[in-house]
Amino acid sequence: MPERITSRENAKIKYACKLGQSAAFRAEENAFLAEGYKLCLELAKGCPLKVIYYTCRAQDKWPALQALPCEQYLVEDHVAEKLAGVESPQGVFGVFGRPAARFADLPRGGRFLALERVQDPGNVGALIRSAAAFDFDGVLLSPGCADPFAPKVLRASMGAAGRMPLVAAPNLADALAELASRGVLCLAAALENSLPLGEVDPACPGGVCLVIGSEGQGLSAAAMAACQKAVRIPITDRVESLNASVAGGGLLWHFRGAGR
């Protein structure tokens, strides 16, 4: 039987809560907290599961929890409420090690998504999920993006964060220039001076990197300058622009066969 935790002030509970609340602490500890039975199982396919906490009800509902090869704790409902980031928690919480991903390890001729200052957790999570769905090889994130291992982003990505290389790009323009030097076609998602998506060949034999900017400001001048072309999804004049995750999903689908 797993050890039981009855106090909300338990040091292990405080540690897990801090992982859920602080991006700086997640980076310092190279770990993160996830919530939900299905999400934890999905993440465990690509990230080392260190500790799992679950309630008695969760144990009864998902007996397979006890077979997971990690440190385990049974928590009281009021303790689970402290760990929870949603109103109706499932009573399952996992502490994971963050997967290592380096720019130098990205494959040549691959398909990549680059995000610049995309702050909305739902958009970042949805874009990571779409990149995984269309078999892209990695996601680059500039400073100012929502932390891909924050609880809201993890929920929106539906576990894709554990299977997709997520690379921090301290200077996104320099990273794009390096990709371009390798023969990767870097395409900025922008409305001005851009080509309609249907006019852009999706083959891109040298690989492609789709670059999406912040919801309010778009791409910086430096990121735009580092891209060889700009593309747009044609829309009617009923709306000014598309949501970042919707536009990104369309672009990712169009270039799903690029490179390789």
Short mmCIF file of C-alpha atoms in Angstrom, two decimals:
data_model
loop_
_atom_site.label_atom_id
_atom_site.label_comp_id
_atom_site.label_asym_id
_atom_site.label_seq_id
_atom_site.Cartn_x
_atom_site.Cartn_y
_atom_site.Cartn_z
CA MET A 1 0.00 0.00 0.00
CA PRO A 2 1.26 3.48 -0.79
CA GLU A 3 2.06 5.81 2.09
CA ARG A 4 -0.89 8.03 3.07
CA ILE A 5 -0.61 11.83 3.27
CA THR A 6 -3.23 13.51 5.42
CA SER A 7 -1.81 17.02 5.86
CA ARG A 8 -1.95 19.86 3.35
CA GLU A 9 1.26 21.16 4.96
CA ASN A 10 3.25 18.03 4.10
CA ALA A 11 6.59 18.98 2.54
CA LYS A 12 6.00 16.79 -0.52
CA ILE A 13 2.64 18.43 -1.14
CA LYS A 14 4.13 21.90 -0.80
CA TYR A 15 6.85 20.93 -3.28
CA ALA A 16 4.32 19.63 -5.83
CA CYS A 17 2.16 22.75 -5.43
CA LYS A 18 5.16 25.00 -6.03
CA LEU A 19 5.93 23.11 -9.23
CA GLY A 20 2.42 23.81 -10.40
CA GLN A 21 2.58 27.51 -9.52
CA SER A 22 6.07 28.70 -10.42
CA ALA A 23 7.74 28.55 -13.85
CA ALA A 24 11.06 29.57 -12.27
CA PHE A 25 10.84 26.70 -9.78
CA ARG A 26 9.99 24.24 -12.56
CA ALA A 27 13.10 25.36 -14.45
CA GLU A 28 15.23 25.21 -11.32
CA GLU A 29 14.05 21.70 -10.43
CA ASN A 30 13.86 20.51 -14.05
CA ALA A 31 10.45 19.05 -13.15
CA PHE A 32 6.75 19.81 -13.43
CA LEU A 33 3.35 18.85 -12.01
CA ALA A 34 0.50 17.41 -14.10
CA GLU A 35 -3.08 16.68 -13.10
CA GLY A 36 -5.48 14.04 -14.40
CA TYR A 37 -5.36 10.31 -14.99
CA LYS A 38 -5.23 10.33 -18.80
CA LEU A 39 -2.85 13.30 -18.96
CA CYS A 40 -0.42 11.66 -16.55
CA LEU A 41 -0.44 8.40 -18.51
CA GLU A 42 0.17 10.26 -21.78
CA LEU A 43 3.03 12.29 -20.32
CA ALA A 44 4.61 9.17 -18.84
CA LYS A 45 5.17 7.89 -22.40
CA GLY A 46 7.77 10.59 -22.95
CA CYS A 47 8.73 12.01 -19.55
CA PRO A 48 10.12 10.28 -16.46
CA LEU A 49 7.33 9.93 -13.89
CA LYS A 50 8.91 10.51 -10.49
CA VAL A 51 5.98 10.64 -8.04
CA ILE A 52 2.24 10.11 -8.29
CA TYR A 53 -0.42 11.18 -5.79
CA TYR A 54 -3.99 9.90 -5.89
CA THR A 55 -7.10 9.75 -3.75
CA CYS A 56 -8.93 6.62 -2.59
CA ARG A 57 -11.67 7.27 -5.14
CA ALA A 58 -9.11 7.56 -7.91
CA GLN A 59 -7.47 4.35 -6.74
CA ASP A 60 -10.80 2.52 -6.91
CA LYS A 61 -11.62 3.96 -10.34
CA TRP A 62 -8.18 3.35 -11.86
CA PRO A 63 -6.52 0.42 -10.08
CA ALA A 64 -3.76 0.45 -12.72
CA LEU A 65 -2.30 3.45 -10.89
CA GLN A 66 -0.74 1.14 -8.34
CA ALA A 67 1.32 -0.58 -11.05
CA LEU A 68 3.08 2.60 -12.17
CA PRO A 69 6.85 2.33 -11.53
CA CYS A 70 7.33 5.41 -9.36
CA GLU A 71 7.04 6.76 -5.82
CA GLN A 72 3.36 6.69 -4.80
CA TYR A 73 1.23 8.43 -2.18
CA LEU A 74 -2.42 8.13 -1.24
CA VAL A 75 -3.81 11.58 -0.39
CA GLU A 76 -6.92 12.71 1.45
CA ASP A 77 -9.52 14.65 -0.54
CA HIS A 78 -8.68 17.95 1.16
CA VAL A 79 -5.01 17.43 0.26
CA ALA A 80 -5.98 16.75 -3.37
CA GLU A 81 -7.92 20.02 -3.35
CA LYS A 82 -4.73 21.88 -2.53
CA LEU A 83 -2.89 20.17 -5.40
CA ALA A 84 -5.74 20.74 -7.83
CA GLY A 85 -5.73 23.43 -10.47
CA VAL A 86 -9.29 22.76 -11.64
CA GLU A 87 -12.66 22.89 -9.87
CA SER A 88 -13.49 19.19 -10.24
CA PRO A 89 -10.17 17.35 -9.88
CA GLN A 90 -9.84 13.71 -10.86
CA GLY A 91 -7.65 13.09 -7.82
CA VAL A 92 -4.53 12.07 -9.76
CA PHE A 93 -1.35 14.19 -9.79
CA GLY A 94 2.07 13.35 -11.18
CA VAL A 95 5.49 14.91 -10.72
CA PHE A 96 7.59 14.46 -13.85
CA GLY A 97 11.11 15.20 -14.93
CA ARG A 98 11.30 17.63 -17.84
CA PRO A 99 12.52 16.00 -21.07
CA ALA A 100 15.79 17.38 -22.39
CA ALA A 101 15.61 19.11 -25.78
CA ARG A 102 18.46 21.04 -27.42
CA PHE A 103 18.52 23.12 -30.58
CA ALA A 104 21.66 21.30 -31.72
CA ASP A 105 19.77 17.99 -31.71
CA LEU A 106 17.02 19.11 -34.11
CA PRO A 107 17.17 17.01 -37.28
CA ARG A 108 18.24 18.45 -40.62
CA GLY A 109 15.49 18.72 -43.20
CA GLY A 110 12.86 18.61 -40.47
CA ARG A 111 9.59 20.40 -39.82
CA PHE A 112 9.52 22.92 -37.01
CA LEU A 113 7.17 25.37 -35.34
CA ALA A 114 8.56 28.54 -33.75
CA LEU A 115 6.52 30.67 -31.34
CA GLU A 116 7.45 34.23 -30.44
CA ARG A 117 5.88 35.70 -27.28
CA VAL A 118 2.71 33.60 -27.56
CA GLN A 119 1.43 34.16 -24.04
CA ASP A 120 -1.95 32.45 -23.91
CA PRO A 121 -1.54 28.99 -22.29
CA GLY A 122 -4.41 27.54 -24.31
CA ASN A 123 -2.86 28.68 -27.60
CA VAL A 124 0.60 27.37 -26.74
CA GLY A 125 -0.81 24.01 -25.64
CA ALA A 126 -3.05 23.68 -28.70
CA LEU A 127 -0.17 24.55 -31.04
CA ILE A 128 2.10 21.96 -29.42
CA ARG A 129 -0.68 19.39 -29.78
CA SER A 130 -1.18 20.27 -33.46
CA ALA A 131 2.58 20.10 -34.12
CA ALA A 132 2.63 16.60 -32.65
CA ALA A 133 -0.49 15.59 -34.59
CA PHE A 134 1.10 16.57 -37.91
CA ASP A 135 4.42 14.91 -37.03
CA PHE A 136 6.57 18.00 -36.72
CA ASP A 137 10.05 17.55 -35.29
CA GLY A 138 10.19 20.25 -32.66
CA VAL A 139 8.80 23.50 -31.28
CA LEU A 140 10.99 26.53 -30.57
CA LEU A 141 9.76 28.95 -27.91
CA SER A 142 11.08 32.46 -27.44
CA PRO A 143 11.20 34.30 -24.11
CA GLY A 144 7.74 35.60 -23.26
CA CYS A 145 5.91 32.46 -24.36
CA ALA A 146 3.71 30.64 -21.86
CA ASP A 147 5.70 27.92 -20.10
CA PRO A 148 4.97 24.67 -22.00
CA PHE A 149 5.07 22.76 -18.71
CA ALA A 150 2.59 24.98 -16.87
CA PRO A 151 -0.58 23.10 -15.84
CA LYS A 152 -2.92 24.97 -18.23
CA VAL A 153 -0.57 24.44 -21.18
CA LEU A 154 -0.18 20.75 -20.35
CA ARG A 155 -3.95 20.31 -20.31
CA ALA A 156 -4.33 22.10 -23.65
CA SER A 157 -1.55 20.03 -25.22
CA MET A 158 -3.21 16.79 -24.01
CA GLY A 159 0.16 15.25 -23.17
CA ALA A 160 1.86 16.17 -26.46
CA ALA A 161 4.48 18.09 -24.48
CA GLY A 162 5.93 14.72 -23.47
CA ARG A 163 6.39 13.56 -27.06
CA MET A 164 7.44 16.77 -28.82
CA PRO A 165 10.93 18.31 -28.43
CA LEU A 166 10.34 21.75 -26.89
CA VAL A 167 13.39 23.95 -27.33
CA ALA A 168 13.95 27.26 -25.55
CA ALA A 169 15.24 29.86 -28.03
CA PRO A 170 16.71 32.82 -26.08
CA ASN A 171 17.19 34.70 -29.38
CA LEU A 172 14.59 33.46 -31.84
CA ALA A 173 15.92 35.48 -34.80
CA ASP A 174 19.37 33.88 -34.40
CA ALA A 175 17.80 30.41 -34.18
CA LEU A 176 15.82 31.04 -37.37
CA ALA A 177 18.94 32.28 -39.14
CA GLU A 178 20.73 29.09 -38.13
CA LEU A 179 17.88 26.94 -39.45
CA ALA A 180 17.92 28.91 -42.71
CA SER A 181 21.67 28.27 -43.04
CA ARG A 182 20.86 24.55 -42.90
CA GLY A 183 18.47 24.89 -45.82
CA VAL A 184 15.25 25.13 -43.80
CA LEU A 185 12.62 27.46 -45.27
CA CYS A 186 11.49 29.82 -42.49
CA LEU A 187 7.99 31.17 -43.08
CA ALA A 188 6.47 33.98 -41.03
CA ALA A 189 2.73 33.93 -40.39
CA ALA A 190 1.76 37.51 -41.20
CA LEU A 191 -0.90 39.50 -43.03
CA GLU A 192 1.24 42.20 -44.65
CA ASN A 193 3.48 41.49 -47.66
CA SER A 194 2.55 37.81 -47.51
CA LEU A 195 1.61 35.07 -49.93
CA PRO A 196 -1.73 33.25 -49.68
CA LEU A 197 -1.08 29.79 -48.28
CA GLY A 198 -2.37 28.10 -51.43
CA GLU A 199 0.44 29.69 -53.46
CA VAL A 200 3.20 28.19 -51.32
CA ASP A 201 4.53 24.75 -52.27
CA PRO A 202 4.17 22.54 -49.17
CA ALA A 203 6.97 20.18 -50.21
CA CYS A 204 9.95 22.23 -48.87
CA PRO A 205 12.58 19.52 -49.46
CA GLY A 206 15.08 21.22 -47.17
CA GLY A 207 12.59 21.41 -44.30
CA VAL A 208 10.33 24.16 -43.02
CA CYS A 209 9.90 26.29 -39.91
CA LEU A 210 6.58 28.02 -39.36
CA VAL A 211 6.92 31.15 -37.24
CA ILE A 212 3.93 32.48 -35.29
CA GLY A 213 3.92 35.65 -33.21
CA SER A 214 2.08 36.97 -30.20
CA GLU A 215 -1.68 37.29 -30.20
CA GLY A 216 -1.61 41.09 -29.92
CA GLN A 217 1.61 42.24 -31.57
CA GLY A 218 2.46 39.59 -34.12
CA LEU A 219 6.10 38.91 -34.98
CA SER A 220 8.97 41.21 -34.13
CA ALA A 221 10.89 42.94 -36.92
CA ALA A 222 13.93 40.77 -36.16
CA ALA A 223 11.97 37.52 -36.47
CA MET A 224 10.33 38.72 -39.69
CA ALA A 225 13.72 39.64 -41.15
CA ALA A 226 15.07 36.17 -40.35
CA CYS A 227 12.31 34.52 -42.40
CA GLN A 228 12.60 34.05 -46.17
CA LYS A 229 8.88 34.55 -46.84
CA ALA A 230 5.63 35.46 -45.13
CA VAL A 231 2.40 33.50 -45.60
CA ARG A 232 -1.22 34.00 -44.65
CA ILE A 233 -4.43 32.00 -44.58
CA PRO A 234 -6.96 33.94 -46.69
CA ILE A 235 -10.03 34.96 -44.69
CA THR A 236 -13.08 37.13 -45.31
CA ASP A 237 -13.34 40.73 -44.11
CA ARG A 238 -15.81 39.68 -41.41
CA VAL A 239 -12.89 39.26 -38.99
CA GLU A 240 -9.53 40.97 -38.68
CA SER A 241 -7.46 37.86 -38.02
CA LEU A 242 -7.51 34.25 -36.84
CA ASN A 243 -6.76 32.97 -33.36
CA ALA A 244 -3.08 31.96 -33.13
CA SER A 245 -3.83 28.29 -32.52
CA VAL A 246 -6.38 28.14 -35.37
CA ALA A 247 -4.03 29.81 -37.84
CA GLY A 248 -1.17 27.63 -36.64
CA GLY A 249 -3.23 24.49 -37.06
CA GLY A 250 -3.98 25.40 -40.68
CA LEU A 251 -0.33 26.12 -41.43
CA LEU A 252 0.87 22.94 -39.75
CA TRP A 253 -1.60 20.85 -41.75
CA HIS A 254 -0.53 22.47 -45.04
CA PHE A 255 3.14 21.66 -44.44
CA ARG A 256 2.63 18.23 -42.87
CA GLY A 257 4.49 16.58 -45.78
CA ALA A 258 7.42 19.02 -45.94
CA GLY A 259 11.05 17.92 -45.76
CA ARG A 260 12.29 14.39 -45.25
#
